[in-house]
PDB file of C-alpha atoms in Angstrom:
ATOM      1  CA  ASP A   1     118.841  80.695 132.461  1.00 86.00           C
ATOM      2  CA  SER A   2     121.056  83.345 130.858  1.00 92.00           C
ATOM      3  CA  GLY A   3     119.044  86.201 132.360  1.00 95.00           C
ATOM      4  CA  ALA A   4     119.275  84.769 135.868  1.00 96.00           C
ATOM      5  CA  ALA A   5     123.005  84.205 135.354  1.00 96.00           C
ATOM      6  CA  ALA A   6     123.489  87.834 134.298  1.00 96.00           C
ATOM      7  CA  LEU A   7     121.713  89.081 137.411  1.00 96.00           C
ATOM      8  CA  ALA A   8     123.750  86.687 139.520  1.00 96.00           C
ATOM      9  CA  ALA A   9     127.012  87.989 138.053  1.00 96.00           C
ATOM     10  CA  ALA A  10     126.084  91.533 139.062  1.00 94.00           C
ATOM     11  CA  LEU A  11     125.118  90.461 142.586  1.00 94.00           C
ATOM     12  CA  ARG A  12     128.290  88.444 142.950  1.00 92.00           C
ATOM     13  CA  THR A  13     130.661  91.357 142.313  1.00 90.00           C
ATOM     14  CA  ALA A  14     128.731  94.472 143.362  1.00 87.00           C
ATOM     15  CA  PRO A  15     130.086  96.341 146.418  1.00 83.00           C
ATOM     16  CA  ARG A  16     127.708  96.498 149.371  1.00 69.00           C
ATOM     17  CA  ARG A  17     129.101  99.121 151.724  1.00 58.00           C
ATOM     18  CA  GLY A  18     126.810 102.135 151.628  1.00 54.00           C
ATOM     19  CA  ALA A  19     127.425 105.776 152.474  1.00 49.00           C
ATOM     20  CA  ASP A  20     126.498 105.105 156.106  1.00 49.00           C
ATOM     21  CA  GLY A  21     129.106 102.352 156.360  1.00 46.00           C
ATOM     22  CA  ASN A  22     126.563  99.544 156.718  1.00 58.00           C
ATOM     23  CA  ASP A  23     126.745  96.408 154.578  1.00 69.00           C
ATOM     24  CA  GLY A  24     123.091  96.208 153.609  1.00 76.00           C
ATOM     25  CA  PRO A  25     121.794  93.919 150.852  1.00 85.00           C
ATOM     26  CA  ILE A  26     122.190  94.987 147.243  1.00 88.00           C
ATOM     27  CA  LEU A  27     118.610  93.902 146.581  1.00 90.00           C
ATOM     28  CA  GLU A  28     115.844  93.561 149.122  1.00 93.00           C
ATOM     29  CA  VAL A  29     113.785  91.350 146.800  1.00 96.00           C
ATOM     30  CA  LEU A  30     114.652  89.454 143.623  1.00 97.00           C
ATOM     31  CA  ASP A  31     111.477  87.935 142.188  1.00 98.00           C
ATOM     32  CA  LEU A  32     112.138  85.499 139.338  1.00 98.00           C
ATOM     33  CA  SER A  33     108.987  83.437 139.797  1.00 98.00           C
ATOM     34  CA  SER A  34     107.498  81.855 136.645  1.00 98.00           C
ATOM     35  CA  CYS A  35     110.527  82.833 134.566  1.00 97.00           C
ATOM     36  CA  ASP A  36     111.497  79.349 133.324  1.00 97.00           C
ATOM     37  CA  VAL A  37     114.627  79.360 135.499  1.00 98.00           C
ATOM     38  CA  GLY A  38     116.321  75.975 135.797  1.00 98.00           C
ATOM     39  CA  ASP A  39     119.184  74.539 137.797  1.00 98.00           C
ATOM     40  CA  ALA A  40     121.826  76.503 135.874  1.00 98.00           C
ATOM     41  CA  GLY A  41     120.206  79.790 136.875  1.00 98.00           C
ATOM     42  CA  ALA A  42     119.720  78.642 140.466  1.00 98.00           C
ATOM     43  CA  GLU A  43     123.361  77.575 140.697  1.00 98.00           C
ATOM     44  CA  ALA A  44     124.530  80.941 139.331  1.00 97.00           C
ATOM     45  CA  LEU A  45     122.491  82.712 142.015  1.00 97.00           C
ATOM     46  CA  ALA A  46     123.925  80.325 144.592  1.00 97.00           C
ATOM     47  CA  MET A  47     127.446  81.399 143.633  1.00 96.00           C
ATOM     48  CA  ALA A  48     126.469  85.041 144.117  1.00 95.00           C
ATOM     49  CA  VAL A  49     125.044  84.305 147.570  1.00 94.00           C
ATOM     50  CA  ARG A  50     128.146  82.317 148.521  1.00 93.00           C
ATOM     51  CA  ASP A  51     130.715  84.839 147.276  1.00 93.00           C
ATOM     52  CA  ASN A  52     128.907  88.005 148.373  1.00 91.00           C
ATOM     53  CA  PRO A  53     127.177  87.011 151.653  1.00 89.00           C
ATOM     54  CA  GLY A  54     124.063  89.006 152.462  1.00 88.00           C
ATOM     55  CA  CYS A  55     123.808  90.528 148.984  1.00 91.00           C
ATOM     56  CA  LEU A  56     120.175  89.453 148.687  1.00 93.00           C
ATOM     57  CA  ALA A  57     117.471  89.622 151.347  1.00 94.00           C
ATOM     58  CA  ARG A  58     114.641  87.696 149.656  1.00 97.00           C
ATOM     59  CA  LEU A  59     114.770  85.412 146.615  1.00 98.00           C
ATOM     60  CA  ASN A  60     111.674  84.056 144.871  1.00 98.00           C
ATOM     61  CA  LEU A  61     112.244  81.240 142.372  1.00 98.00           C
ATOM     62  CA  GLY A  62     108.716  79.864 142.566  1.00 98.00           C
ATOM     63  CA  ASN A  63     107.074  78.011 139.653  1.00 98.00           C
ATOM     64  CA  ASN A  64     110.220  77.394 137.656  1.00 98.00           C
ATOM     65  CA  ARG A  65     112.208  74.320 136.576  1.00 98.00           C
ATOM     66  CA  VAL A  66     114.492  74.082 139.598  1.00 98.00           C
ATOM     67  CA  THR A  67     115.168  70.535 140.818  1.00 98.00           C
ATOM     68  CA  ASP A  68     116.912  69.037 143.842  1.00 98.00           C
ATOM     69  CA  GLU A  69     120.236  69.954 142.250  1.00 98.00           C
ATOM     70  CA  GLY A  70     119.532  73.688 142.126  1.00 98.00           C
ATOM     71  CA  ALA A  71     117.882  73.732 145.551  1.00 98.00           C
ATOM     72  CA  ALA A  72     120.834  71.898 147.088  1.00 98.00           C
ATOM     73  CA  ALA A  73     123.244  74.395 145.516  1.00 98.00           C
ATOM     74  CA  LEU A  74     121.340  77.273 147.117  1.00 98.00           C
ATOM     75  CA  GLY A  75     121.311  75.522 150.490  1.00 96.00           C
ATOM     76  CA  ARG A  76     125.055  74.848 150.396  1.00 96.00           C
ATOM     77  CA  ALA A  77     125.768  78.415 149.304  1.00 96.00           C
ATOM     78  CA  LEU A  78     123.778  79.879 152.187  1.00 95.00           C
ATOM     79  CA  ALA A  79     125.560  77.664 154.708  1.00 91.00           C
ATOM     80  CA  ALA A  80     128.929  78.651 153.213  1.00 91.00           C
ATOM     81  CA  ALA A  81     127.954  82.337 153.313  1.00 86.00           C
ATOM     82  CA  SER A  82     127.265  82.029 157.033  1.00 77.00           C
ATOM     83  CA  GLU A  83     130.723  80.547 157.632  1.00 74.00           C
ATOM     84  CA  LYS A  84     132.364  83.172 155.428  1.00 68.00           C
ATOM     85  CA  GLY A  85     130.521  85.948 157.228  1.00 56.00           C
ATOM     86  CA  GLY A  86     131.698  84.775 160.621  1.00 52.00           C
ATOM     87  CA  GLY A  87     128.948  82.595 162.065  1.00 52.00           C
ATOM     88  CA  ALA A  88     125.208  82.239 162.533  1.00 52.00           C
ATOM     89  CA  GLY A  89     123.238  85.199 161.231  1.00 53.00           C
ATOM     90  CA  ALA A  90     126.121  86.545 159.168  1.00 54.00           C
ATOM     91  CA  GLY A  91     125.331  86.646 155.461  1.00 61.00           C
ATOM     92  CA  CYS A  92     121.780  85.660 156.296  1.00 82.00           C
ATOM     93  CA  MET A  93     118.959  85.562 153.735  1.00 93.00           C
ATOM     94  CA  GLU A  94     115.542  86.457 155.072  1.00 94.00           C
ATOM     95  CA  GLU A  95     113.459  84.365 152.685  1.00 97.00           C
ATOM     96  CA  LEU A  96     113.922  81.730 149.980  1.00 98.00           C
ATOM     97  CA  ASP A  97     110.836  80.683 148.008  1.00 98.00           C
ATOM     98  CA  LEU A  98     111.018  77.594 145.782  1.00 98.00           C
ATOM     99  CA  SER A  99     107.287  76.864 145.744  1.00 98.00           C
ATOM    100  CA  GLY A 100     105.832  75.130 142.703  1.00 98.00           C
ATOM    101  CA  ASN A 101     109.081  73.475 141.632  1.00 98.00           C
ATOM    102  CA  VAL A 102     107.743  69.941 141.574  1.00 98.00           C
ATOM    103  CA  ASP A 103     111.174  68.324 141.199  1.00 98.00           C
ATOM    104  CA  VAL A 104     112.487  69.818 144.435  1.00 98.00           C
ATOM    105  CA  GLY A 105     112.256  66.899 146.836  1.00 97.00           C
ATOM    106  CA  ASP A 106     113.822  65.592 150.012  1.00 97.00           C
ATOM    107  CA  GLY A 107     117.406  66.205 148.869  1.00 97.00           C
ATOM    108  CA  GLY A 108     116.827  69.895 148.210  1.00 97.00           C
ATOM    109  CA  ALA A 109     114.749  70.276 151.362  1.00 98.00           C
ATOM    110  CA  ARG A 110     117.493  68.672 153.433  1.00 97.00           C
ATOM    111  CA  SER A 111     120.137  71.067 152.078  1.00 97.00           C
ATOM    112  CA  ILE A 112     117.951  74.114 152.696  1.00 97.00           C
ATOM    113  CA  SER A 113     117.161  72.914 156.214  1.00 97.00           C
ATOM    114  CA  GLN A 114     120.898  72.732 156.896  1.00 95.00           C
ATOM    115  CA  ALA A 115     121.233  76.365 155.811  1.00 94.00           C
ATOM    116  CA  MET A 116     118.456  77.252 158.247  1.00 93.00           C
ATOM    117  CA  LYS A 117     120.177  75.235 160.970  1.00 92.00           C
ATOM    118  CA  ALA A 118     123.389  77.184 160.296  1.00 90.00           C
ATOM    119  CA  GLY A 119     121.481  80.420 160.928  1.00 89.00           C
ATOM    120  CA  SER A 120     121.779  81.698 157.361  1.00 91.00           C
ATOM    121  CA  LEU A 121     118.082  81.495 156.399  1.00 94.00           C
ATOM    122  CA  THR A 122     115.062  82.639 158.389  1.00 93.00           C
ATOM    123  CA  SER A 123     112.176  81.680 156.086  1.00 96.00           C
ATOM    124  CA  ALA A 124     111.826  78.812 153.601  1.00 97.00           C
ATOM    125  CA  ALA A 125     108.784  78.270 151.372  1.00 98.00           C
ATOM    126  CA  LEU A 126     108.542  74.978 149.480  1.00 98.00           C
ATOM    127  CA  ARG A 127     104.817  74.856 148.776  1.00 98.00           C
ATOM    128  CA  SER A 128     103.573  72.251 146.290  1.00 98.00           C
ATOM    129  CA  CYS A 129     106.979  70.746 145.596  1.00 98.00           C
ATOM    130  CA  GLY A 130     108.045  67.103 145.787  1.00 96.00           C
ATOM    131  CA  VAL A 131     108.974  67.061 149.466  1.00 97.00           C
ATOM    132  CA  ARG A 132     108.094  63.910 151.381  1.00 96.00           C
ATOM    133  CA  ALA A 133     108.421  62.759 154.991  1.00 96.00           C
ATOM    134  CA  ASP A 134     112.234  62.739 155.027  1.00 96.00           C
ATOM    135  CA  GLY A 135     112.428  66.361 153.889  1.00 96.00           C
ATOM    136  CA  ALA A 136     109.900  67.446 156.503  1.00 96.00           C
ATOM    137  CA  ALA A 137     111.870  65.571 159.165  1.00 96.00           C
ATOM    138  CA  ALA A 138     115.036  67.424 158.136  1.00 97.00           C
ATOM    139  CA  PHE A 139     113.319  70.762 158.758  1.00 96.00           C
ATOM    140  CA  GLY A 140     112.053  69.455 162.086  1.00 95.00           C
ATOM    141  CA  GLU A 141     115.590  68.596 163.132  1.00 95.00           C
ATOM    142  CA  ALA A 142     116.820  72.041 162.083  1.00 94.00           C
ATOM    143  CA  ILE A 143     114.068  73.785 164.063  1.00 92.00           C
ATOM    144  CA  ALA A 144     114.805  71.658 167.133  1.00 92.00           C
ATOM    145  CA  ALA A 145     118.513  72.500 166.891  1.00 91.00           C
ATOM    146  CA  LEU A 146     117.765  76.219 166.570  1.00 89.00           C
ATOM    147  CA  ALA A 147     115.399  76.115 169.544  1.00 88.00           C
ATOM    148  CA  ALA A 148     118.056  74.391 171.641  1.00 88.00           C
ATOM    149  CA  ALA A 149     120.667  76.955 170.601  1.00 83.00           C
ATOM    150  CA  ALA A 150     118.299  79.841 171.373  1.00 82.00           C
ATOM    151  CA  SER A 151     117.589  78.465 174.847  1.00 81.00           C
ATOM    152  CA  LYS A 152     121.328  78.567 175.535  1.00 81.00           C
ATOM    153  CA  GLY A 153     121.732  82.045 174.069  1.00 76.00           C
ATOM    154  CA  GLU A 154     123.821  80.663 171.206  1.00 70.00           C
ATOM    155  CA  SER A 155     121.567  81.798 168.343  1.00 65.00           C
ATOM    156  CA  SER A 156     120.648  85.320 167.234  1.00 61.00           C
ATOM    157  CA  LEU A 157     117.653  84.153 165.162  1.00 62.00           C
ATOM    158  CA  ALA A 158     114.471  85.136 166.974  1.00 65.00           C
ATOM    159  CA  GLU A 159     112.038  83.508 164.546  1.00 81.00           C
ATOM    160  CA  VAL A 160     112.088  81.065 161.636  1.00 89.00           C
ATOM    161  CA  ARG A 161     109.312  80.170 159.203  1.00 94.00           C
ATOM    162  CA  VAL A 162     108.843  77.018 157.118  1.00 97.00           C
ATOM    163  CA  ASP A 163     105.990  76.514 154.632  1.00 98.00           C
ATOM    164  CA  LEU A 164     105.608  72.969 153.275  1.00 97.00           C
ATOM    165  CA  SER A 165     101.923  73.181 152.377  1.00 97.00           C
ATOM    166  CA  GLY A 166     100.780  71.239 149.326  1.00 96.00           C
ATOM    167  CA  ASN A 167     103.400  68.492 149.659  1.00 97.00           C
ATOM    168  CA  ASP A 168     102.545  64.815 150.017  1.00 94.00           C
ATOM    169  CA  LEU A 169     104.413  64.374 153.282  1.00 93.00           C
ATOM    170  CA  GLY A 170     102.795  61.038 154.079  1.00 85.00           C
ATOM    171  CA  THR A 171     104.585  58.799 156.545  1.00 59.00           C
ATOM    172  CA  ALA A 172     108.144  57.591 156.717  1.00 57.00           C
ATOM    173  CA  ARG A 173     108.600  53.995 155.661  1.00 47.00           C
ATOM    174  CA  PRO A 174     109.914  51.845 158.518  1.00 53.00           C
ATOM    175  CA  LYS A 175     113.129  50.008 157.781  1.00 55.00           C
ATOM    176  CA  LYS A 176     112.781  46.254 157.624  1.00 54.00           C
ATOM    177  CA  LYS A 177     114.402  44.505 160.550  1.00 55.00           C
ATOM    178  CA  ALA A 178     116.759  41.666 159.733  1.00 50.00           C
ATOM    179  CA  LYS A 179     115.477  38.289 160.867  1.00 51.00           C
ATOM    180  CA  PRO A 180     117.380  36.851 163.833  1.00 52.00           C
ATOM    181  CA  TYR A 181     119.943  34.134 163.103  1.00 45.00           C
ATOM    182  CA  SER A 182     118.471  30.653 163.356  1.00 46.00           C
ATOM    183  CA  PRO A 183     120.593  27.484 162.925  1.00 48.00           C
ATOM    184  CA  SER A 184     117.495  25.413 162.144  1.00 48.00           C
ATOM    185  CA  LEU A 185     116.398  27.892 159.474  1.00 44.00           C
ATOM    186  CA  LEU A 186     119.870  27.881 157.932  1.00 42.00           C
ATOM    187  CA  LYS A 187     119.893  24.066 157.917  1.00 45.00           C
ATOM    188  CA  SER A 188     116.476  23.850 156.256  1.00 46.00           C
ATOM    189  CA  LYS A 189     117.547  26.332 153.556  1.00 41.00           C
ATOM    190  CA  ALA A 190     120.743  24.366 152.900  1.00 41.00           C
ATOM    191  CA  THR A 191     118.765  21.117 152.644  1.00 42.00           C
ATOM    192  CA  ALA A 192     116.306  22.664 150.205  1.00 42.00           C
ATOM    193  CA  THR A 193     119.138  24.040 148.064  1.00 38.00           C
ATOM    194  CA  ALA A 194     120.924  20.684 147.995  1.00 39.00           C
ATOM    195  CA  GLY A 195     117.700  18.903 147.096  1.00 41.00           C
ATOM    196  CA  SER A 196     117.075  21.273 144.196  1.00 38.00           C
ATOM    197  CA  TYR A 197     120.618  20.735 142.946  1.00 35.00           C
ATOM    198  CA  VAL A 198     120.249  16.928 143.057  1.00 39.00           C
ATOM    199  CA  ASN A 199     116.973  17.130 141.150  1.00 40.00           C
ATOM    200  CA  PHE A 200     118.632  19.319 138.532  1.00 36.00           C
ATOM    201  CA  ILE A 201     121.471  16.756 138.081  1.00 38.00           C
ATOM    202  CA  GLY A 202     118.963  13.935 137.777  1.00 42.00           C
ATOM    203  CA  ARG A 203     117.189  15.654 134.868  1.00 43.00           C
ATOM    204  CA  LYS A 204     120.308  15.743 132.694  1.00 43.00           C
TER     205      LYS A 204
END
């Protein structure tokens, strides 16, 4: 992770204003796929994104050792960058690719979906990760919120992309409903408990 941290330190402090006065990204693409980057490296890059909004246009951390912890750090950093930059679209990252990190699950997906909902990420790729139904639902909610905002003219994002291929999305497990209160059921349970207690005393 030391190499990723060194790159992150440079991105975090490098000035972005060019000769034309525009604050373009320092790097259009940072590809660290299959580089054995773990959560420490991902968190260092997250700090760079948070402290220098818009410094990086596309980040590829595919096929590494990133888990929910690192993915969540990136999601939070992107959302914070949007707030620091002054709202939706400010400090936006075009693409974040975490494909092939099998320990990125619903928690990481949920955090990244929140960054997308905040308008700070336009494309998220989590192919062949550990995302299940809850993570997919989180992206669905983010997309619905963005569509609603766009219909009201409140969002500058014209298009978003989400790739969850290769995940075992399955179905959400329904929550068990509590059984309704029944005096007769309560009485029968109390009787059974008392009977068991009496039998236990009798065996002494």
